[in-house]
Short mmCIF file of C-alpha atoms and ligand atoms in Angstrom, two decimals:
data_model
loop_
_atom_site.label_atom_id
_atom_site.label_comp_id
_atom_site.label_asym_id
_atom_site.label_seq_id
_atom_site.Cartn_x
_atom_site.Cartn_y
_atom_site.Cartn_z
CA MET L 1 -20.63 27.88 -17.51
CA LYS L 2 -18.22 31.03 -16.64
CA ASN L 3 -15.69 30.74 -19.51
CA ALA L 4 -17.16 32.05 -22.39
CA HIS L 5 -14.75 30.42 -24.65
CA PRO L 6 -16.80 28.56 -27.71
CA ASN L 7 -15.33 25.04 -26.83
CA ALA L 8 -15.88 25.23 -22.63
CA ASP L 9 -19.27 22.82 -22.56
CA PHE L 10 -17.58 20.04 -20.95
CA THR L 11 -21.64 18.57 -20.71
CA SER L 12 -22.26 17.72 -24.32
CA PRO L 13 -18.20 15.56 -25.31
CA LEU L 14 -18.55 14.01 -21.64
CA THR L 15 -21.88 12.75 -22.33
CA ARG L 16 -20.97 11.75 -25.84
CA ALA L 17 -17.82 9.91 -24.78
CA HIS L 18 -20.08 8.30 -22.07
CA GLN L 19 -22.32 6.85 -24.72
CA ILE L 20 -19.37 6.13 -27.08
CA SER L 21 -17.74 4.03 -24.06
CA LEU L 22 -20.96 2.06 -23.01
CA ASP L 23 -21.38 1.34 -26.75
CA TRP L 24 -17.79 -0.12 -26.91
CA LEU L 25 -17.98 -2.01 -23.43
CA ASN L 26 -21.31 -3.60 -24.56
CA SER L 27 -20.36 -4.67 -27.65
CA LEU L 28 -17.43 -6.46 -26.55
CA ASP L 29 -19.22 -9.52 -25.78
CA THR L 30 -20.39 -10.00 -29.54
CA ARG L 31 -17.63 -8.34 -31.61
CA ALA L 32 -14.47 -9.70 -32.99
CA VAL L 33 -11.47 -9.64 -30.80
CA THR L 34 -9.14 -8.36 -33.71
CA PRO L 35 -9.21 -5.20 -35.31
CA SER L 36 -11.03 -4.76 -38.83
CA THR L 37 -8.66 -2.08 -40.43
CA ASP L 38 -4.99 -0.98 -40.33
CA ILE L 39 -3.11 2.16 -39.02
CA GLU L 40 -2.71 3.49 -42.96
CA THR L 41 -6.52 3.38 -42.97
CA THR L 42 -7.14 4.87 -39.61
CA LEU L 43 -4.47 7.58 -40.39
CA SER L 44 -6.37 8.69 -43.67
CA LYS L 45 -9.52 8.84 -41.72
CA LEU L 46 -8.54 10.92 -38.74
CA GLY L 47 -7.21 13.41 -41.45
CA ASP L 48 -5.32 16.67 -41.22
CA LEU L 49 -4.53 18.92 -38.53
CA PRO L 50 -7.50 21.31 -38.74
CA GLU L 51 -6.81 25.14 -39.77
CA HIS L 52 -9.50 26.27 -36.90
CA PRO L 53 -10.80 25.30 -33.39
CA VAL L 54 -13.11 22.15 -34.06
CA ASP L 55 -16.36 21.65 -31.73
CA PRO L 56 -15.20 19.34 -28.77
CA THR L 57 -18.52 16.95 -29.12
CA ALA L 58 -17.68 16.37 -33.00
CA THR L 59 -13.84 16.34 -32.30
CA ILE L 60 -15.04 13.09 -30.21
CA GLU L 61 -17.48 11.76 -32.79
CA HIS L 62 -14.54 12.21 -35.28
CA LEU L 63 -12.17 10.30 -33.38
CA ALA L 64 -14.38 7.32 -31.99
CA ALA L 65 -15.52 6.72 -35.71
CA ALA L 66 -12.08 6.74 -36.79
CA VAL L 67 -10.24 4.92 -34.26
CA GLU L 68 -13.00 2.13 -33.30
CA PRO L 69 -12.87 -0.39 -36.03
CA GLY L 70 -8.96 -0.56 -35.38
CA LEU L 71 -9.03 -1.44 -31.53
CA SER L 72 -8.92 -5.05 -30.24
CA GLY L 73 -10.92 -6.76 -28.10
CA VAL L 74 -8.95 -6.48 -25.19
CA GLY L 75 -11.58 -5.75 -22.45
CA SER L 76 -13.15 -8.81 -23.68
CA GLY L 77 -13.63 -11.99 -21.87
CA ARG L 78 -12.27 -14.04 -24.73
CA TRP L 79 -9.11 -11.74 -25.28
CA PHE L 80 -6.10 -14.34 -23.74
CA GLY L 81 -3.14 -12.02 -24.89
CA PHE L 82 -0.16 -11.03 -23.24
CA VAL L 83 -1.12 -10.43 -19.71
CA ALA L 84 -3.83 -8.14 -20.00
CA GLY L 85 -6.54 -7.77 -17.74
CA GLY L 86 -9.85 -5.79 -18.44
CA SER L 87 -11.42 -2.95 -16.40
CA LEU L 88 -14.03 -3.27 -13.52
CA PRO L 89 -16.83 -1.05 -13.45
CA ALA L 90 -15.61 0.83 -10.36
CA ALA L 91 -12.17 1.17 -11.62
CA LEU L 92 -13.21 2.42 -14.78
CA ALA L 93 -15.79 5.02 -13.47
CA ALA L 94 -12.98 6.17 -10.86
CA ASP L 95 -10.37 6.29 -13.63
CA TRP L 96 -12.89 8.94 -15.43
CA LEU L 97 -13.11 10.76 -12.35
CA VAL L 98 -9.52 10.93 -12.23
CA SER L 99 -9.05 12.58 -15.62
CA ALA L 100 -12.15 15.35 -14.38
CA TRP L 101 -10.28 15.74 -10.69
CA ASP L 102 -6.94 16.40 -12.96
CA GLN L 103 -4.81 16.32 -9.40
CA ASN L 104 -1.47 16.27 -9.65
CA ALA L 105 -1.22 13.68 -7.00
CA ALA L 106 2.28 14.74 -6.22
CA LEU L 107 2.14 16.56 -3.19
CA ARG L 108 0.21 16.06 0.27
CA THR L 109 -0.74 19.61 0.77
CA VAL L 110 -2.27 20.47 -2.34
CA THR L 111 -4.24 17.53 -3.26
CA PRO L 112 -4.99 15.78 0.26
CA GLY L 113 -8.12 14.02 -1.08
CA ALA L 114 -6.03 12.01 -3.63
CA VAL L 115 -3.27 11.39 -1.70
CA ALA L 116 -5.47 9.97 0.82
CA ALA L 117 -7.14 7.70 -1.16
CA GLU L 118 -4.00 6.61 -2.91
CA ILE L 119 -2.45 5.93 1.29
CA ALA L 120 -5.69 3.76 1.55
CA ALA L 121 -5.09 1.66 -1.70
CA GLY L 122 -1.52 1.01 -0.61
CA ARG L 123 -2.37 0.17 3.10
CA TRP L 124 -5.33 -2.61 1.37
CA LEU L 125 -2.56 -3.85 -1.13
CA LEU L 126 0.00 -4.54 1.33
CA ASP L 127 -2.44 -6.03 3.52
CA LEU L 128 -3.94 -8.29 0.52
CA LEU L 129 -0.52 -9.21 -0.91
CA ASP L 130 0.92 -10.00 2.72
CA LEU L 131 3.88 -7.84 2.40
CA PRO L 132 5.37 -5.29 4.94
CA ARG L 133 3.12 -2.73 6.04
CA ASP L 134 5.59 -0.28 6.67
CA ALA L 135 7.03 -0.69 3.11
CA ALA L 136 6.89 2.38 0.92
CA ILE L 137 4.45 2.21 -2.26
CA GLY L 138 4.97 4.19 -5.36
CA PHE L 139 2.38 4.29 -8.06
CA THR L 140 4.09 3.91 -11.28
CA THR L 141 2.69 3.70 -15.18
CA GLY L 142 3.02 -0.19 -15.02
CA ALA L 143 5.43 -2.84 -13.74
CA THR L 144 8.20 -1.99 -16.03
CA MET L 145 8.28 1.43 -14.18
CA ALA L 146 7.74 -0.43 -10.92
CA ASN L 147 10.72 -2.63 -11.51
CA PHE L 148 12.83 0.18 -12.77
CA SER L 149 12.00 2.03 -9.15
CA GLY L 150 12.75 -1.02 -7.11
CA LEU L 151 16.37 -1.48 -8.81
CA ALA L 152 16.87 1.83 -8.36
CA ALA L 153 16.18 1.55 -4.91
CA ALA L 154 18.37 -1.38 -5.01
CA ARG L 155 21.20 0.11 -6.83
CA GLY L 156 20.98 3.25 -4.13
CA ARG L 157 21.41 0.93 -0.92
CA LEU L 158 24.17 -1.44 -2.47
CA LEU L 159 26.69 1.67 -3.48
CA LYS L 160 25.74 3.38 -0.08
CA ASN L 161 26.89 0.04 1.52
CA ALA L 162 30.01 0.12 -0.16
CA GLY L 163 31.10 3.75 0.27
CA TRP L 164 30.33 5.12 -3.10
CA ASP L 165 28.41 8.67 -3.32
CA ASP L 166 25.86 8.49 -5.88
CA GLU L 167 26.36 11.72 -6.82
CA GLN L 168 29.11 11.15 -8.63
CA GLY L 169 27.29 8.57 -11.08
CA ILE L 170 28.21 5.06 -11.15
CA ALA L 171 31.12 4.92 -13.61
CA GLY L 172 34.02 3.72 -11.90
CA GLY L 173 32.14 3.23 -8.56
CA PRO L 174 31.39 -0.43 -6.92
CA SER L 175 30.91 -3.35 -9.94
CA ILE L 176 27.08 -4.51 -9.10
CA ARG L 177 26.07 -7.45 -10.23
CA VAL L 178 22.74 -8.88 -11.16
CA LEU L 179 21.75 -12.74 -10.76
CA ALA L 180 18.53 -13.51 -13.01
CA GLY L 181 16.80 -17.00 -13.41
CA ALA L 182 17.34 -18.18 -17.45
CA GLU L 183 13.53 -17.28 -17.80
CA VAL L 184 13.58 -13.79 -16.53
CA HIS L 185 11.17 -11.06 -17.96
CA ILE L 186 12.59 -8.40 -20.23
CA SER L 187 10.92 -5.59 -18.16
CA PRO L 188 12.97 -5.56 -15.05
CA ILE L 189 16.24 -6.06 -17.66
CA GLU L 190 15.12 -3.02 -19.56
CA GLY L 191 15.41 -1.49 -15.94
CA LEU L 192 18.63 -2.24 -15.52
CA HIS L 193 19.34 -0.49 -18.42
CA TYR L 194 18.11 2.65 -17.35
CA LEU L 195 19.59 2.12 -14.76
CA GLY L 196 23.32 1.79 -15.93
CA LEU L 197 23.15 -1.53 -14.43
CA PRO L 198 24.90 -4.68 -16.12
CA ASN L 199 22.63 -7.04 -17.79
CA ALA L 200 21.71 -10.01 -15.61
CA GLU L 201 23.91 -13.07 -15.82
CA ARG L 202 21.37 -15.67 -16.00
CA LEU L 203 21.27 -18.93 -13.91
CA ALA L 204 19.85 -22.49 -14.47
CA VAL L 205 16.17 -23.12 -14.22
CA ASP L 206 13.87 -26.02 -13.64
CA ASP L 207 11.59 -27.36 -16.29
CA GLN L 208 8.67 -24.60 -15.16
CA GLY L 209 11.25 -21.82 -15.55
CA CYS L 210 11.60 -21.24 -12.05
CA LEU L 211 15.57 -20.30 -10.80
CA LEU L 212 17.01 -23.46 -8.89
CA PRO L 213 18.65 -22.47 -5.56
CA SER L 214 21.73 -24.54 -6.18
CA ALA L 215 22.31 -22.41 -9.24
CA LEU L 216 21.78 -19.30 -7.39
CA ARG L 217 24.20 -20.84 -4.38
CA ALA L 218 27.47 -21.47 -6.82
CA ALA L 219 26.98 -18.11 -8.42
CA LEU L 220 26.94 -16.22 -5.15
CA GLU L 221 29.64 -18.23 -4.05
CA ALA L 222 31.91 -17.80 -7.06
CA GLN L 223 32.02 -13.78 -6.06
CA PRO L 224 31.12 -13.62 -2.68
CA ASP L 225 32.09 -9.71 -2.09
CA ARG L 226 30.53 -8.24 -5.18
CA PRO L 227 27.38 -6.03 -4.31
CA THR L 228 24.46 -8.07 -5.95
CA ILE L 229 21.22 -7.79 -6.84
CA VAL L 230 18.98 -11.16 -7.40
CA LEU L 231 16.03 -10.34 -9.62
CA LEU L 232 13.47 -13.32 -8.95
CA GLN L 233 9.93 -13.57 -10.48
CA ALA L 234 6.51 -14.63 -9.19
CA GLY L 235 4.69 -15.40 -12.25
CA ASN L 236 6.57 -16.59 -15.55
CA ILE L 237 4.92 -15.72 -18.40
CA HIS L 238 4.99 -19.17 -19.58
CA SER L 239 4.05 -21.14 -16.77
CA GLY L 240 2.73 -18.98 -14.07
CA ALA L 241 5.36 -20.50 -11.37
CA SER L 242 7.01 -18.57 -9.45
CA ASP L 243 10.80 -18.80 -7.84
CA PRO L 244 10.90 -20.82 -4.80
CA PHE L 245 11.36 -17.86 -2.90
CA ALA L 246 11.51 -19.35 1.06
CA GLU L 247 14.37 -21.09 -0.25
CA LEU L 248 16.06 -18.26 -2.49
CA ILE L 249 15.84 -15.39 -0.77
CA PRO L 250 17.71 -16.47 2.69
CA ILE L 251 20.28 -17.62 0.07
CA ALA L 252 20.92 -14.45 -1.37
CA HIS L 253 20.67 -12.45 1.95
CA GLU L 254 23.37 -14.82 3.41
CA PHE L 255 25.87 -12.74 0.95
CA GLY L 256 24.29 -9.26 1.36
CA ALA L 257 22.59 -9.19 -1.84
CA TRP L 258 19.57 -7.03 -2.76
CA VAL L 259 16.10 -9.21 -3.57
CA HIS L 260 14.16 -7.79 -6.03
CA VAL L 261 10.67 -9.55 -7.08
CA ASP L 262 9.22 -9.13 -10.76
CA GLY L 263 5.82 -9.79 -9.66
CA ALA L 264 3.27 -8.14 -12.37
CA PHE L 265 1.02 -10.68 -12.24
CA GLY L 266 2.29 -13.12 -10.02
CA LEU L 267 2.39 -11.21 -6.93
CA TRP L 268 -1.29 -11.66 -6.77
CA GLN L 269 -1.14 -15.20 -5.86
CA ALA L 270 -0.85 -14.15 -2.47
CA VAL L 271 -4.15 -13.11 -2.21
CA SER L 272 -5.66 -16.54 -2.54
CA PRO L 273 -5.49 -18.80 0.49
CA THR L 274 -5.60 -21.61 -2.29
CA TYR L 275 -2.41 -20.18 -4.49
CA ARG L 276 -0.42 -18.40 -1.66
CA ALA L 277 1.65 -21.27 -0.90
CA LEU L 278 2.78 -20.76 -5.09
CA CYS L 279 5.09 -17.94 -3.99
CA ALA L 280 5.19 -18.69 -0.33
CA GLY L 281 8.38 -16.73 1.01
CA VAL L 282 8.09 -13.50 -1.22
CA GLU L 283 7.68 -11.44 1.48
CA GLN L 284 11.57 -11.53 2.46
CA ALA L 285 12.59 -9.90 -0.48
CA ASP L 286 13.96 -5.86 -0.29
CA SER L 287 11.53 -5.15 -3.16
CA TRP L 288 8.56 -5.76 -5.52
CA ALA L 289 7.13 -4.87 -8.56
CA THR L 290 3.34 -5.55 -9.63
CA ASP L 291 0.66 -4.10 -11.88
CA ALA L 292 -2.98 -3.34 -11.13
CA HIS L 293 -3.66 -3.12 -14.41
CA LYS L 294 -3.40 -6.75 -14.99
CA THR L 295 -5.14 -9.34 -11.98
CA LEU L 296 -6.78 -6.61 -10.40
CA ASN L 297 -8.35 -5.51 -13.46
CA VAL L 298 -7.73 -1.58 -13.08
CA PRO L 299 -7.57 0.25 -16.55
CA TYR L 300 -4.09 0.90 -18.01
CA ASP L 301 -1.72 3.10 -16.11
CA GLY L 302 -1.36 1.08 -12.72
CA GLY L 303 1.60 -0.21 -11.73
CA ILE L 304 2.92 -0.40 -8.49
CA VAL L 305 6.51 -0.52 -6.71
CA ILE L 306 6.99 -1.64 -3.10
CA VAL L 307 10.31 -0.84 -0.88
CA ARG L 308 10.67 -2.51 2.29
CA GLU L 309 12.83 0.05 3.75
CA PRO L 310 10.92 3.46 2.35
CA GLY L 311 14.20 5.49 3.03
CA ASP L 312 15.49 3.75 0.12
CA LEU L 313 13.21 4.00 -2.73
CA ARG L 314 12.79 7.90 -1.42
CA PHE L 315 16.52 8.16 -2.11
CA ALA L 316 16.70 6.88 -5.34
CA MET L 317 13.57 8.88 -6.38
CA ALA L 318 13.18 12.31 -4.32
CA MET L 319 13.44 15.35 -5.84
CA HIS L 320 13.52 18.86 -4.01
CA ALA L 321 12.64 22.19 -5.16
CA ASP L 322 12.25 25.52 -3.11
CA TYR L 323 8.56 25.87 -5.10
CA LEU L 324 7.08 22.54 -4.00
CA ILE L 325 5.11 23.01 -0.75
CA GLU L 326 6.83 19.82 0.59
CA ASP L 327 5.85 17.54 3.49
CA ALA L 328 8.58 16.62 5.66
CA VAL L 329 7.14 13.06 5.61
CA GLY L 330 7.74 12.68 2.21
CA ASP L 331 5.23 13.36 -1.04
CA PRO L 332 4.16 11.35 -2.88
CA HIS L 333 6.38 11.86 -6.00
CA GLU L 334 9.41 11.02 -3.60
CA PHE L 335 8.52 7.54 -4.36
CA VAL L 336 7.95 7.48 -8.24
CA PRO L 337 9.81 8.50 -11.24
CA GLU L 338 7.41 11.15 -12.06
CA LEU L 339 6.51 14.79 -10.47
CA SER L 340 3.37 15.57 -12.22
CA ARG L 341 1.25 12.31 -12.41
CA ARG L 342 -2.36 11.46 -12.41
CA ALA L 343 -3.87 10.06 -9.31
CA ARG L 344 -3.78 6.26 -10.59
CA GLY L 345 -3.87 4.85 -6.89
CA ILE L 346 -7.44 5.95 -7.13
CA PRO L 347 -8.88 3.83 -9.66
CA MET L 348 -7.02 0.85 -7.79
CA TRP L 349 -8.31 1.84 -4.74
CA ALA L 350 -12.30 1.95 -6.15
CA ALA L 351 -11.34 -1.78 -7.64
CA LEU L 352 -10.28 -3.08 -3.86
CA TYR L 353 -13.23 -1.38 -2.53
CA SER L 354 -15.83 -2.96 -4.73
CA LEU L 355 -14.63 -6.11 -4.54
CA GLY L 356 -13.79 -5.99 -1.00
CA ARG L 357 -11.74 -8.89 0.45
CA SER L 358 -13.18 -11.45 -0.61
CA GLY L 359 -13.96 -10.41 -4.20
CA VAL L 360 -10.60 -10.09 -4.87
CA VAL L 361 -9.95 -13.58 -3.71
CA ALA L 362 -12.64 -14.75 -5.72
CA LEU L 363 -11.28 -12.71 -8.68
CA VAL L 364 -7.82 -14.79 -8.41
CA ASP L 365 -9.48 -17.91 -8.08
CA ARG L 366 -11.86 -17.48 -10.90
CA LEU L 367 -9.12 -16.56 -13.27
CA CYS L 368 -7.28 -19.90 -12.26
CA GLN L 369 -10.49 -21.92 -12.42
CA ARG L 370 -10.80 -20.79 -16.03
CA ALA L 371 -7.20 -21.54 -16.80
CA LYS L 372 -7.90 -24.91 -15.44
CA GLU L 373 -10.93 -25.29 -17.48
CA PHE L 374 -8.73 -24.66 -20.71
CA ALA L 375 -6.31 -27.23 -19.88
CA SER L 376 -8.74 -29.96 -19.79
CA GLY L 377 -10.62 -28.81 -22.59
CA ILE L 378 -7.58 -28.83 -24.59
CA ASP L 379 -6.71 -32.44 -23.45
CA HIS L 380 -9.69 -33.25 -25.67
CA ILE L 381 -8.45 -31.68 -28.95
CA PRO L 382 -6.83 -34.27 -31.41
CA GLY L 383 -3.07 -33.79 -31.51
CA ALA L 384 -3.04 -30.79 -28.90
CA ARG L 385 -0.95 -31.00 -25.37
CA VAL L 386 -0.36 -28.26 -22.60
CA VAL L 387 3.09 -28.51 -21.93
CA ASN L 388 3.34 -26.40 -18.80
CA GLU L 389 1.77 -27.34 -15.20
CA VAL L 390 -1.42 -25.51 -14.73
CA VAL L 391 -0.56 -23.92 -11.87
CA PHE L 392 -1.83 -20.47 -11.86
CA THR L 393 -3.51 -18.35 -14.66
CA GLN L 394 -1.11 -19.44 -17.87
CA VAL L 395 -1.35 -22.25 -20.21
CA CYS L 396 0.49 -23.22 -22.97
CA VAL L 397 -0.15 -25.62 -25.59
CA THR L 398 1.53 -27.67 -28.50
CA PHE L 399 0.10 -29.17 -31.58
CA GLY L 400 2.74 -31.22 -32.41
CA SER L 401 5.62 -29.30 -34.80
CA ASP L 402 6.33 -26.04 -34.39
CA GLU L 403 4.94 -25.35 -37.90
CA ARG L 404 1.88 -26.74 -36.94
CA THR L 405 1.58 -24.86 -33.80
CA ASP L 406 2.21 -21.66 -35.75
CA ALA L 407 -0.32 -22.17 -38.22
CA VAL L 408 -3.03 -23.00 -35.65
CA VAL L 409 -2.48 -19.55 -33.95
CA GLU L 410 -2.38 -18.02 -37.26
CA ARG L 411 -5.73 -19.14 -38.06
CA MET L 412 -7.19 -18.36 -34.51
CA LEU L 413 -6.06 -14.56 -34.69
CA ALA L 414 -7.80 -14.80 -38.20
CA ASP L 415 -11.15 -16.13 -37.27
CA GLY L 416 -11.77 -13.33 -34.55
CA ILE L 417 -13.29 -15.64 -31.55
CA ALA L 418 -10.45 -15.58 -29.18
CA TRP L 419 -7.04 -13.84 -29.29
CA MET L 420 -4.37 -15.69 -27.56
CA SER L 421 -0.58 -15.30 -29.22
CA GLY L 422 1.80 -17.44 -30.26
CA SER L 423 5.07 -17.61 -28.51
CA LYS L 424 8.40 -19.55 -28.28
CA TRP L 425 9.01 -21.39 -24.95
CA GLN L 426 11.96 -23.68 -23.79
CA GLY L 427 12.96 -24.05 -27.47
CA GLN L 428 9.37 -24.81 -29.29
CA SER L 429 6.45 -23.30 -30.34
CA VAL L 430 3.43 -22.61 -27.95
CA LEU L 431 0.31 -21.09 -28.24
CA ARG L 432 0.06 -19.05 -25.30
CA ILE L 433 -3.20 -18.58 -22.96
CA SER L 434 -3.58 -15.88 -20.09
CA VAL L 435 -6.21 -15.84 -18.25
CA SER L 436 -6.62 -12.41 -16.87
CA ASN L 437 -9.94 -10.34 -17.77
CA TRP L 438 -12.66 -10.69 -14.61
CA GLN L 439 -15.01 -11.18 -17.33
CA THR L 440 -14.10 -14.42 -18.86
CA ASP L 441 -16.53 -16.99 -17.71
CA GLU L 442 -17.16 -21.00 -18.80
CA ASP L 443 -19.06 -19.83 -21.89
CA ASP L 444 -16.06 -17.60 -22.88
CA VAL L 445 -13.47 -20.90 -22.18
CA ARG L 446 -15.70 -22.75 -24.28
CA ARG L 447 -16.16 -20.52 -26.98
CA SER L 448 -12.77 -20.04 -27.28
CA LEU L 449 -11.58 -24.17 -27.06
CA GLU L 450 -14.58 -24.51 -29.76
CA ALA L 451 -12.46 -21.96 -32.31
CA MET L 452 -9.29 -24.07 -31.08
CA ALA L 453 -10.44 -27.08 -32.08
CA ASN L 454 -12.02 -25.69 -35.35
CA ALA L 455 -8.25 -23.65 -35.97
CA ALA L 456 -6.42 -27.34 -35.30
CA ALA L 457 -8.72 -29.57 -37.39
CA ALA L 458 -8.02 -26.98 -40.14
CA VAL L 459 -4.23 -27.62 -40.43
CA PRO L 460 -2.89 -31.23 -41.33
CA ARG L 461 -1.06 -33.12 -38.56
C1 PLP A 501 3.43 -7.57 -18.02
C2 PLP A 501 4.80 -7.82 -17.23
C3 PLP A 501 5.80 -7.20 -17.08
C4 PLP A 501 5.54 -5.77 -17.21
O1 PLP A 501 4.53 -4.63 -16.99
P1 PLP A 501 4.03 -3.31 -17.54
O2 PLP A 501 2.89 -3.32 -16.94
O3 PLP A 501 3.65 -3.88 -19.20
O4 PLP A 501 5.03 -2.35 -17.76
C5 PLP A 501 6.98 -7.36 -16.29
N1 PLP A 501 7.05 -8.58 -16.19
C6 PLP A 501 5.72 -9.56 -16.03
C7 PLP A 501 5.92 -11.06 -15.65
C8 PLP A 501 4.82 -9.20 -17.06
O5 PLP A 501 3.84 -10.15 -16.95
#
């Protein structure tokens, strides 16, 4: 080691982190999915800021010992909360390399290796998702920033079309209108907020939460000349259903609207021949947001924004300065909100390479199969009823009254076998299951159903 600094040894802390990581990963199948301690206890174990340097290996040991009891089994095959996803081995290992290489994936000329891997990942993603092959891609922290970026491109394009100079800001400019289904996710709404755009007008949806074409047409006809963004959704977080894009997008385009699709997990319907029909027509949109850290099972910090006209995303996101060594074709930082960022497309590359095309399809099909197994198992639990059509990876269950459903959810979380959260959907309490982890196997479903049946049996009907 060149540096004589006492903390310059990488081998020992990285070796220790490697061992601790493996111990953690190998414990996931047997440990409780819920944490065994709280924030206050963990804070006191973490201790005060040391007055003097601490050995890096000792730092890692101390960190892991303090924090691990407070972690959830998010990477376990029995974690069905939110829409989480785990980490494929190749993606996790590549994520470590991204940290070790520590490239700022902003500039083509400075880090051609990292940029090339991200370009390759981007091409494969467009191919698998069957989106326009010459669309622009930006790698963001998650779908929320991907939604923000797609909506920023929409805002820029609509203002430009209306003859408004973006440099003036948006106050006093054309009044952009945003339309969405009543069950739109909060994430793109946050993007509208960041961008100074109005909240979305909520339109009528069907019983699976999908926007009704008649409602969209009526809303557009009411104000045909306003610059409009139509915010659609691939994958409702409760039902898993996607908006009927093949009908909706031509209507939106008839009125000159920009169509943005939030497809954080649902856009992955497109990769599977079995499930592709669920999101038929999605390729006609103008921008899309999705996550690699959900369905593709890449570690966190993996969102993707895709914009049909590369110039629209570049206009919204690019910044220029003389000290940057810029490439005329457009540098990666010109397509994302950040300037400095980790090469987060590399773990996506590794996930895709290690799975291959058939593996990506099999991953999606397997998640859907597990969701179906849940649905048929729930049919055998007295008093339980699946309330959505289980078309993809999402299952919502009622156990009768809201009080009873809430009590079952509470019991399930307390016993730590399987993590599923409660939610409200269409006015009633539900237990929400999202199958998103590549490791979830039939046995995980069986054990989780057993835990659910026990929780239900313990709450009087
Ligand atoms: C998870 C999710 C988001 C937000 O994605 P993040 O990666 O958490 O920012 C947006 N929309 C839908 C439908 C989601 O499931």
